[in-house]
Amino acid sequence: MQRVYVDITAEQFMHNRILQSALPKFERDAKSGARYHRVYLKNDSAEDIMQLLAQMTIEESVHWILHQHKQQLSQLAEPARFYAQLQERIQSVQPKLALFVQHDIAVFCKRHEAHSTVSWNIEGYLLFAAKKLKWMVDTIVQDIYQSCKEEQEREEFIALLQFCASAQQSLLDDVYITLAKDRFTMLDVWGNDLQQIYLDALPAEEYMDVQMHDLLLSILMTMLPKTIHLFIVKEQLDDEERQKQQNLLQLLQQIFGDKICMGGSL
């Protein structure tokens, strides 16, 4: 069996958790210098060596991609949320990523099978040969970043609406909303149709393509009633419709808080 070394930069040597946890299995080579560490895995199992090198390489690929998106990630108000989701996602796809890397390591060792020793250079691999691995990690990072960014923008939007709802004067004491999956009614205590009154005051082109939930929220933010009596129509909903309705109810609760008075189902 070949004697397998790993070449890793001094910086990587210090922060790579997989390497640090496995240090008792490694032997530092005399050729190690200030820039690179060359370490030898003292293990008789080729499978164990492959798994450990793959794990180290995957961790460095994540650091590599995160460094490329450093400026973008600095825009997140809660980076801890991003990193927690990233860690969870990477763990879930770790076996798939490991297969790619282990295959490349096996090909590399096979190519140098005439030599008694081989050195796996992680930085060189990431620079020149890890296109698929980096693409997969980058896709994960971008997907989670986009999700966190959208959530951040949603929270900022809700905070703005909360401020407006609390800072401005109410125009009505009570409104009565009946909410169905594809329509709603909004009445005052005298039975006036507040939705129609609101729409009559706007040019038709301004509300032609407005979603029902957006229209409902817009009217409420205009009227700012002191109490919102909300009734839900009992009807058959698919999963998507149920999720939309739950999202709307959650949004109304977040913005108007104890002004919401749930009136049950109709």
PDB file of C-alpha atoms in Angstrom:
ATOM      1  CA  MET A   1       0.000   0.000   0.000  1.00  0.00           C
ATOM      2  CA  GLN A   2       1.214   3.512  -0.863  1.00  0.00           C
ATOM      3  CA  ARG A   3       2.265   5.871   1.891  1.00  0.00           C
ATOM      4  CA  VAL A   4      -0.280   8.698   1.550  1.00  0.00           C
ATOM      5  CA  TYR A   5       0.552  12.232   2.657  1.00  0.00           C
ATOM      6  CA  VAL A   6      -1.626  15.309   2.663  1.00  0.00           C
ATOM      7  CA  ASP A   7      -0.214  18.741   1.891  1.00  0.00           C
ATOM      8  CA  ILE A   8      -2.153  21.483   3.614  1.00  0.00           C
ATOM      9  CA  THR A   9      -1.460  25.170   4.139  1.00  0.00           C
ATOM     10  CA  ALA A  10      -0.525  26.394   7.597  1.00  0.00           C
ATOM     11  CA  GLU A  11      -3.820  28.294   7.785  1.00  0.00           C
ATOM     12  CA  GLN A  12      -5.813  25.219   6.774  1.00  0.00           C
ATOM     13  CA  PHE A  13      -3.834  23.127   9.249  1.00  0.00           C
ATOM     14  CA  MET A  14      -4.980  25.395  12.079  1.00  0.00           C
ATOM     15  CA  HIS A  15      -8.692  25.721  11.237  1.00  0.00           C
ATOM     16  CA  ASN A  16      -9.548  22.362   9.660  1.00  0.00           C
ATOM     17  CA  ARG A  17     -11.678  20.673  12.317  1.00  0.00           C
ATOM     18  CA  ILE A  18     -11.442  17.242  10.702  1.00  0.00           C
ATOM     19  CA  LEU A  19      -7.647  17.407  10.702  1.00  0.00           C
ATOM     20  CA  GLN A  20      -7.452  18.738  14.261  1.00  0.00           C
ATOM     21  CA  SER A  21      -9.723  15.991  15.575  1.00  0.00           C
ATOM     22  CA  ALA A  22      -7.616  13.358  13.790  1.00  0.00           C
ATOM     23  CA  LEU A  23      -4.171  14.701  14.745  1.00  0.00           C
ATOM     24  CA  PRO A  24      -3.271  11.618  16.835  1.00  0.00           C
ATOM     25  CA  LYS A  25      -3.475   9.602  13.606  1.00  0.00           C
ATOM     26  CA  PHE A  26      -1.099  11.931  11.768  1.00  0.00           C
ATOM     27  CA  GLU A  27       2.638  12.193  11.674  1.00  0.00           C
ATOM     28  CA  ARG A  28       4.171  15.505  10.604  1.00  0.00           C
ATOM     29  CA  ASP A  29       6.812  15.172   7.912  1.00  0.00           C
ATOM     30  CA  ALA A  30      10.243  16.767   8.210  1.00  0.00           C
ATOM     31  CA  LYS A  31       9.593  18.630   4.937  1.00  0.00           C
ATOM     32  CA  SER A  32       6.841  20.706   6.541  1.00  0.00           C
ATOM     33  CA  GLY A  33       7.549  24.414   6.418  1.00  0.00           C
ATOM     34  CA  ALA A  34       6.041  27.775   7.261  1.00  0.00           C
ATOM     35  CA  ARG A  35       3.726  27.785   4.237  1.00  0.00           C
ATOM     36  CA  TYR A  36       2.710  24.120   4.032  1.00  0.00           C
ATOM     37  CA  HIS A  37       2.378  21.220   6.415  1.00  0.00           C
ATOM     38  CA  ARG A  38       2.944  17.735   5.062  1.00  0.00           C
ATOM     39  CA  VAL A  39       1.396  15.108   7.253  1.00  0.00           C
ATOM     40  CA  TYR A  40       1.183  11.352   6.988  1.00  0.00           C
ATOM     41  CA  LEU A  41      -1.849   9.377   8.084  1.00  0.00           C
ATOM     42  CA  LYS A  42      -0.734   6.497  10.293  1.00  0.00           C
ATOM     43  CA  ASN A  43      -3.508   4.079   9.433  1.00  0.00           C
ATOM     44  CA  ASP A  44      -3.457   0.670   7.773  1.00  0.00           C
ATOM     45  CA  SER A  45      -6.929   1.031   6.270  1.00  0.00           C
ATOM     46  CA  ALA A  46      -7.044   2.570   2.787  1.00  0.00           C
ATOM     47  CA  GLU A  47     -10.800   3.136   3.240  1.00  0.00           C
ATOM     48  CA  ASP A  48     -10.225   5.140   6.425  1.00  0.00           C
ATOM     49  CA  ILE A  49      -7.577   7.231   4.667  1.00  0.00           C
ATOM     50  CA  MET A  50      -9.936   7.941   1.768  1.00  0.00           C
ATOM     51  CA  GLN A  51     -12.778   8.979   4.101  1.00  0.00           C
ATOM     52  CA  LEU A  52     -10.582  11.250   6.190  1.00  0.00           C
ATOM     53  CA  LEU A  53      -8.974  12.963   3.190  1.00  0.00           C
ATOM     54  CA  ALA A  54     -12.403  13.426   1.605  1.00  0.00           C
ATOM     55  CA  GLN A  55     -13.826  14.991   4.786  1.00  0.00           C
ATOM     56  CA  MET A  56     -10.861  17.348   5.084  1.00  0.00           C
ATOM     57  CA  THR A  57     -11.171  18.332   1.434  1.00  0.00           C
ATOM     58  CA  ILE A  58     -14.925  18.970   1.694  1.00  0.00           C
ATOM     59  CA  GLU A  59     -14.418  21.196   4.731  1.00  0.00           C
ATOM     60  CA  GLU A  60     -11.772  23.207   2.880  1.00  0.00           C
ATOM     61  CA  SER A  61     -14.044  23.529  -0.167  1.00  0.00           C
ATOM     62  CA  VAL A  62     -16.691  25.109   2.086  1.00  0.00           C
ATOM     63  CA  HIS A  63     -14.110  27.592   3.456  1.00  0.00           C
ATOM     64  CA  TRP A  64     -13.011  28.264  -0.129  1.00  0.00           C
ATOM     65  CA  ILE A  65     -16.527  29.095  -1.350  1.00  0.00           C
ATOM     66  CA  LEU A  66     -17.373  31.134   1.755  1.00  0.00           C
ATOM     67  CA  HIS A  67     -14.257  33.241   1.205  1.00  0.00           C
ATOM     68  CA  GLN A  68     -15.359  33.953  -2.377  1.00  0.00           C
ATOM     69  CA  HIS A  69     -18.732  35.202  -1.080  1.00  0.00           C
ATOM     70  CA  LYS A  70     -17.319  37.060   1.928  1.00  0.00           C
ATOM     71  CA  GLN A  71     -18.599  40.483   0.840  1.00  0.00           C
ATOM     72  CA  GLN A  72     -22.025  39.128  -0.047  1.00  0.00           C
ATOM     73  CA  LEU A  73     -22.377  37.285   3.262  1.00  0.00           C
ATOM     74  CA  SER A  74     -21.439  40.414   5.212  1.00  0.00           C
ATOM     75  CA  GLN A  75     -24.856  41.833   4.238  1.00  0.00           C
ATOM     76  CA  LEU A  76     -26.658  39.303   6.436  1.00  0.00           C
ATOM     77  CA  ALA A  77     -27.950  40.735   9.692  1.00  0.00           C
ATOM     78  CA  GLU A  78     -27.923  37.302  11.373  1.00  0.00           C
ATOM     79  CA  PRO A  79     -24.968  35.317   9.971  1.00  0.00           C
ATOM     80  CA  ALA A  80     -25.373  32.672  12.698  1.00  0.00           C
ATOM     81  CA  ARG A  81     -28.653  31.597  11.082  1.00  0.00           C
ATOM     82  CA  PHE A  82     -26.903  31.218   7.736  1.00  0.00           C
ATOM     83  CA  TYR A  83     -24.003  29.160   9.133  1.00  0.00           C
ATOM     84  CA  ALA A  84     -26.320  26.888  11.110  1.00  0.00           C
ATOM     85  CA  GLN A  85     -28.361  26.126   7.976  1.00  0.00           C
ATOM     86  CA  LEU A  86     -25.183  25.661   5.934  1.00  0.00           C
ATOM     87  CA  GLN A  87     -23.745  23.172   8.401  1.00  0.00           C
ATOM     88  CA  GLU A  88     -26.988  21.205   8.419  1.00  0.00           C
ATOM     89  CA  ARG A  89     -27.204  21.129   4.615  1.00  0.00           C
ATOM     90  CA  ILE A  90     -23.554  20.146   4.145  1.00  0.00           C
ATOM     91  CA  GLN A  91     -23.981  17.303   6.624  1.00  0.00           C
ATOM     92  CA  SER A  92     -27.034  16.061   4.739  1.00  0.00           C
ATOM     93  CA  VAL A  93     -25.159  15.876   1.407  1.00  0.00           C
ATOM     94  CA  GLN A  94     -21.789  14.849   2.894  1.00  0.00           C
ATOM     95  CA  PRO A  95     -21.988  11.238   1.621  1.00  0.00           C
ATOM     96  CA  LYS A  96     -22.637  12.420  -1.940  1.00  0.00           C
ATOM     97  CA  LEU A  97     -19.828  14.982  -1.825  1.00  0.00           C
ATOM     98  CA  ALA A  98     -17.489  12.392  -0.310  1.00  0.00           C
ATOM     99  CA  LEU A  99     -18.102  10.016  -3.218  1.00  0.00           C
ATOM    100  CA  PHE A 100     -16.882  12.630  -5.708  1.00  0.00           C
ATOM    101  CA  VAL A 101     -13.766  13.433  -3.705  1.00  0.00           C
ATOM    102  CA  GLN A 102     -12.909   9.810  -2.901  1.00  0.00           C
ATOM    103  CA  HIS A 103     -13.183   8.979  -6.594  1.00  0.00           C
ATOM    104  CA  ASP A 104     -10.741  11.767  -7.451  1.00  0.00           C
ATOM    105  CA  ILE A 105      -8.339  10.664  -4.704  1.00  0.00           C
ATOM    106  CA  ALA A 106      -8.471   7.065  -5.953  1.00  0.00           C
ATOM    107  CA  VAL A 107      -7.764   8.208  -9.531  1.00  0.00           C
ATOM    108  CA  PHE A 108      -4.884  10.348  -8.272  1.00  0.00           C
ATOM    109  CA  CYS A 109      -3.341   7.442  -6.326  1.00  0.00           C
ATOM    110  CA  LYS A 110      -3.824   5.089  -9.292  1.00  0.00           C
ATOM    111  CA  ARG A 111      -2.059   7.566 -11.567  1.00  0.00           C
ATOM    112  CA  HIS A 112       0.923   7.520  -9.215  1.00  0.00           C
ATOM    113  CA  GLU A 113       0.811   3.841  -8.271  1.00  0.00           C
ATOM    114  CA  ALA A 114       4.414   3.366  -9.390  1.00  0.00           C
ATOM    115  CA  HIS A 115       5.499   5.594  -6.496  1.00  0.00           C
ATOM    116  CA  SER A 116       5.711   4.338  -2.940  1.00  0.00           C
ATOM    117  CA  THR A 117       4.416   7.669  -1.625  1.00  0.00           C
ATOM    118  CA  VAL A 118       1.831  10.153  -2.880  1.00  0.00           C
ATOM    119  CA  SER A 119       0.908  13.618  -1.600  1.00  0.00           C
ATOM    120  CA  TRP A 120      -2.686  14.884  -1.768  1.00  0.00           C
ATOM    121  CA  ASN A 121      -2.500  18.672  -2.029  1.00  0.00           C
ATOM    122  CA  ILE A 122      -5.886  20.057  -0.990  1.00  0.00           C
ATOM    123  CA  GLU A 123      -5.276  23.609  -2.201  1.00  0.00           C
ATOM    124  CA  GLY A 124      -4.028  22.379  -5.585  1.00  0.00           C
ATOM    125  CA  TYR A 125      -7.026  20.100  -5.926  1.00  0.00           C
ATOM    126  CA  LEU A 126      -9.444  22.945  -5.183  1.00  0.00           C
ATOM    127  CA  LEU A 127      -7.633  25.252  -7.595  1.00  0.00           C
ATOM    128  CA  PHE A 128      -7.449  22.951 -10.588  1.00  0.00           C
ATOM    129  CA  ALA A 129      -9.567  19.810 -10.289  1.00  0.00           C
ATOM    130  CA  ALA A 130     -12.583  20.260  -8.005  1.00  0.00           C
ATOM    131  CA  LYS A 131     -15.044  21.901 -10.398  1.00  0.00           C
ATOM    132  CA  LYS A 132     -17.990  19.648  -9.570  1.00  0.00           C
ATOM    133  CA  LEU A 133     -17.355  19.758  -5.808  1.00  0.00           C
ATOM    134  CA  LYS A 134     -17.034  23.551  -5.784  1.00  0.00           C
ATOM    135  CA  TRP A 135     -20.128  23.916  -7.963  1.00  0.00           C
ATOM    136  CA  MET A 136     -22.190  21.791  -5.579  1.00  0.00           C
ATOM    137  CA  VAL A 137     -20.961  23.628  -2.469  1.00  0.00           C
ATOM    138  CA  ASP A 138     -21.422  27.000  -4.171  1.00  0.00           C
ATOM    139  CA  THR A 139     -24.986  26.081  -5.116  1.00  0.00           C
ATOM    140  CA  ILE A 140     -25.745  25.206  -1.496  1.00  0.00           C
ATOM    141  CA  VAL A 141     -24.166  28.430  -0.194  1.00  0.00           C
ATOM    142  CA  GLN A 142     -26.037  30.590  -2.717  1.00  0.00           C
ATOM    143  CA  ASP A 143     -29.346  28.855  -2.023  1.00  0.00           C
ATOM    144  CA  ILE A 144     -29.077  29.313   1.748  1.00  0.00           C
ATOM    145  CA  TYR A 145     -27.854  32.893   1.356  1.00  0.00           C
ATOM    146  CA  GLN A 146     -30.838  33.742  -0.844  1.00  0.00           C
ATOM    147  CA  SER A 147     -33.234  32.149   1.638  1.00  0.00           C
ATOM    148  CA  CYS A 148     -31.687  34.048   4.566  1.00  0.00           C
ATOM    149  CA  LYS A 149     -31.653  37.295   2.582  1.00  0.00           C
ATOM    150  CA  GLU A 150     -35.331  36.944   1.711  1.00  0.00           C
ATOM    151  CA  GLU A 151     -36.173  36.179   5.339  1.00  0.00           C
ATOM    152  CA  GLN A 152     -34.167  39.212   6.451  1.00  0.00           C
ATOM    153  CA  GLU A 153     -35.987  41.464   3.983  1.00  0.00           C
ATOM    154  CA  ARG A 154     -39.314  40.020   5.143  1.00  0.00           C
ATOM    155  CA  GLU A 155     -38.473  40.743   8.778  1.00  0.00           C
ATOM    156  CA  GLU A 156     -37.401  44.298   7.905  1.00  0.00           C
ATOM    157  CA  PHE A 157     -40.668  44.783   5.970  1.00  0.00           C
ATOM    158  CA  ILE A 158     -42.725  43.486   8.903  1.00  0.00           C
ATOM    159  CA  ALA A 159     -40.841  45.754  11.325  1.00  0.00           C
ATOM    160  CA  LEU A 160     -41.641  48.751   9.107  1.00  0.00           C
ATOM    161  CA  LEU A 161     -45.340  47.821   8.963  1.00  0.00           C
ATOM    162  CA  GLN A 162     -45.397  47.279  12.739  1.00  0.00           C
ATOM    163  CA  PHE A 163     -43.993  50.776  13.219  1.00  0.00           C
ATOM    164  CA  CYS A 164     -46.546  52.309  10.848  1.00  0.00           C
ATOM    165  CA  ALA A 165     -49.413  50.402  12.490  1.00  0.00           C
ATOM    166  CA  SER A 166     -48.426  51.621  15.956  1.00  0.00           C
ATOM    167  CA  ALA A 167     -47.408  55.184  15.053  1.00  0.00           C
ATOM    168  CA  GLN A 168     -50.401  56.255  12.949  1.00  0.00           C
ATOM    169  CA  GLN A 169     -53.926  57.021  14.086  1.00  0.00           C
ATOM    170  CA  SER A 170     -56.693  54.473  13.533  1.00  0.00           C
ATOM    171  CA  LEU A 171     -59.445  55.487  11.115  1.00  0.00           C
ATOM    172  CA  LEU A 172     -61.918  52.852  12.326  1.00  0.00           C
ATOM    173  CA  ASP A 173     -62.720  51.140  15.593  1.00  0.00           C
ATOM    174  CA  ASP A 174     -63.723  47.742  14.183  1.00  0.00           C
ATOM    175  CA  VAL A 175     -63.559  45.836  10.913  1.00  0.00           C
ATOM    176  CA  TYR A 176     -64.990  42.393  10.223  1.00  0.00           C
ATOM    177  CA  ILE A 177     -63.065  40.202   7.791  1.00  0.00           C
ATOM    178  CA  THR A 178     -64.276  36.922   6.349  1.00  0.00           C
ATOM    179  CA  LEU A 179     -61.382  35.072   4.750  1.00  0.00           C
ATOM    180  CA  ALA A 180     -61.750  32.301   2.171  1.00  0.00           C
ATOM    181  CA  LYS A 181     -59.053  30.676   0.047  1.00  0.00           C
ATOM    182  CA  ASP A 182     -59.568  32.921  -3.000  1.00  0.00           C
ATOM    183  CA  ARG A 183     -61.549  35.888  -1.694  1.00  0.00           C
ATOM    184  CA  PHE A 184     -62.309  37.974   1.357  1.00  0.00           C
ATOM    185  CA  THR A 185     -64.883  40.456   2.557  1.00  0.00           C
ATOM    186  CA  MET A 186     -64.179  43.395   4.852  1.00  0.00           C
ATOM    187  CA  LEU A 187     -67.065  45.266   6.490  1.00  0.00           C
ATOM    188  CA  ASP A 188     -67.363  47.980   9.102  1.00  0.00           C
ATOM    189  CA  VAL A 189     -69.924  47.934  11.949  1.00  0.00           C
ATOM    190  CA  TRP A 190     -72.583  49.401   9.615  1.00  0.00           C
ATOM    191  CA  GLY A 191     -72.053  46.744   6.952  1.00  0.00           C
ATOM    192  CA  ASN A 192     -70.221  48.981   4.478  1.00  0.00           C
ATOM    193  CA  ASP A 193     -67.991  47.104   2.036  1.00  0.00           C
ATOM    194  CA  LEU A 194     -64.561  48.537   2.847  1.00  0.00           C
ATOM    195  CA  GLN A 195     -62.882  46.613   0.049  1.00  0.00           C
ATOM    196  CA  GLN A 196     -65.124  48.176  -2.568  1.00  0.00           C
ATOM    197  CA  ILE A 197     -64.758  51.651  -1.041  1.00  0.00           C
ATOM    198  CA  TYR A 198     -60.973  51.259  -1.162  1.00  0.00           C
ATOM    199  CA  LEU A 199     -60.952  50.027  -4.780  1.00  0.00           C
ATOM    200  CA  ASP A 200     -63.351  52.768  -5.936  1.00  0.00           C
ATOM    201  CA  ALA A 201     -60.778  55.330  -4.812  1.00  0.00           C
ATOM    202  CA  LEU A 202     -58.047  53.825  -7.028  1.00  0.00           C
ATOM    203  CA  PRO A 203     -57.529  53.730 -10.802  1.00  0.00           C
ATOM    204  CA  ALA A 204     -58.303  50.224 -12.064  1.00  0.00           C
ATOM    205  CA  GLU A 205     -54.756  49.658 -13.365  1.00  0.00           C
ATOM    206  CA  GLU A 206     -53.367  49.998  -9.844  1.00  0.00           C
ATOM    207  CA  TYR A 207     -55.114  46.899  -8.541  1.00  0.00           C
ATOM    208  CA  MET A 208     -55.656  44.766 -11.656  1.00  0.00           C
ATOM    209  CA  ASP A 209     -52.811  42.333 -10.842  1.00  0.00           C
ATOM    210  CA  VAL A 210     -52.739  42.733  -7.067  1.00  0.00           C
ATOM    211  CA  GLN A 211     -52.861  39.469  -5.127  1.00  0.00           C
ATOM    212  CA  MET A 212     -55.757  39.011  -2.714  1.00  0.00           C
ATOM    213  CA  HIS A 213     -53.536  38.863   0.382  1.00  0.00           C
ATOM    214  CA  ASP A 214     -51.627  41.990  -0.675  1.00  0.00           C
ATOM    215  CA  LEU A 215     -54.915  43.842  -1.187  1.00  0.00           C
ATOM    216  CA  LEU A 216     -56.173  42.780   2.232  1.00  0.00           C
ATOM    217  CA  LEU A 217     -53.000  43.992   3.923  1.00  0.00           C
ATOM    218  CA  SER A 218     -53.020  47.243   1.963  1.00  0.00           C
ATOM    219  CA  ILE A 219     -56.577  48.070   3.083  1.00  0.00           C
ATOM    220  CA  LEU A 220     -55.775  47.265   6.704  1.00  0.00           C
ATOM    221  CA  MET A 221     -52.655  49.445   6.633  1.00  0.00           C
ATOM    222  CA  THR A 222     -54.770  52.293   5.218  1.00  0.00           C
ATOM    223  CA  MET A 223     -57.667  51.946   7.670  1.00  0.00           C
ATOM    224  CA  LEU A 224     -55.581  50.849  10.692  1.00  0.00           C
ATOM    225  CA  PRO A 225     -58.600  49.645  12.671  1.00  0.00           C
ATOM    226  CA  LYS A 226     -58.359  49.345  16.438  1.00  0.00           C
ATOM    227  CA  THR A 227     -59.820  45.825  16.359  1.00  0.00           C
ATOM    228  CA  ILE A 228     -59.777  43.335  13.490  1.00  0.00           C
ATOM    229  CA  HIS A 229     -62.449  40.643  13.810  1.00  0.00           C
ATOM    230  CA  LEU A 230     -61.277  37.757  11.643  1.00  0.00           C
ATOM    231  CA  PHE A 231     -63.423  34.825  10.542  1.00  0.00           C
ATOM    232  CA  ILE A 232     -62.139  31.866   8.496  1.00  0.00           C
ATOM    233  CA  VAL A 233     -64.406  30.092   6.011  1.00  0.00           C
ATOM    234  CA  LYS A 234     -64.269  26.317   6.511  1.00  0.00           C
ATOM    235  CA  GLU A 235     -63.474  24.799   3.132  1.00  0.00           C
ATOM    236  CA  GLN A 236     -61.271  22.186   1.493  1.00  0.00           C
ATOM    237  CA  LEU A 237     -57.717  23.452   1.001  1.00  0.00           C
ATOM    238  CA  ASP A 238     -54.757  21.771  -0.648  1.00  0.00           C
ATOM    239  CA  ASP A 239     -51.309  21.969   0.993  1.00  0.00           C
ATOM    240  CA  GLU A 240     -50.251  25.081  -0.940  1.00  0.00           C
ATOM    241  CA  GLU A 241     -53.498  26.931  -0.193  1.00  0.00           C
ATOM    242  CA  ARG A 242     -53.327  25.974   3.489  1.00  0.00           C
ATOM    243  CA  GLN A 243     -49.727  27.211   3.713  1.00  0.00           C
ATOM    244  CA  LYS A 244     -50.635  30.533   2.076  1.00  0.00           C
ATOM    245  CA  GLN A 245     -53.487  31.027   4.499  1.00  0.00           C
ATOM    246  CA  GLN A 246     -51.288  30.200   7.494  1.00  0.00           C
ATOM    247  CA  ASN A 247     -48.608  32.607   6.238  1.00  0.00           C
ATOM    248  CA  LEU A 248     -51.191  35.383   5.935  1.00  0.00           C
ATOM    249  CA  LEU A 249     -52.572  34.789   9.429  1.00  0.00           C
ATOM    250  CA  GLN A 250     -49.043  34.749  10.849  1.00  0.00           C
ATOM    251  CA  LEU A 251     -48.215  37.989   9.037  1.00  0.00           C
ATOM    252  CA  LEU A 252     -51.355  39.721  10.344  1.00  0.00           C
ATOM    253  CA  GLN A 253     -50.550  38.563  13.881  1.00  0.00           C
ATOM    254  CA  GLN A 254     -46.980  39.845  13.593  1.00  0.00           C
ATOM    255  CA  ILE A 255     -48.074  43.285  12.347  1.00  0.00           C
ATOM    256  CA  PHE A 256     -51.240  43.939  14.331  1.00  0.00           C
ATOM    257  CA  GLY A 257     -50.661  41.772  17.397  1.00  0.00           C
ATOM    258  CA  ASP A 258     -53.478  41.924  19.936  1.00  0.00           C
ATOM    259  CA  LYS A 259     -55.625  43.966  17.557  1.00  0.00           C
ATOM    260  CA  ILE A 260     -56.474  40.667  15.869  1.00  0.00           C
ATOM    261  CA  CYS A 261     -59.570  39.030  17.320  1.00  0.00           C
ATOM    262  CA  MET A 262     -60.145  35.555  15.900  1.00  0.00           C
ATOM    263  CA  GLY A 263     -63.832  34.966  15.454  1.00  0.00           C
ATOM    264  CA  GLY A 264     -63.661  31.265  14.633  1.00  0.00           C
ATOM    265  CA  SER A 265     -64.709  29.414  11.483  1.00  0.00           C
ATOM    266  CA  LEU A 266     -67.794  29.877   9.312  1.00  0.00           C
TER     267      LEU A 266
END
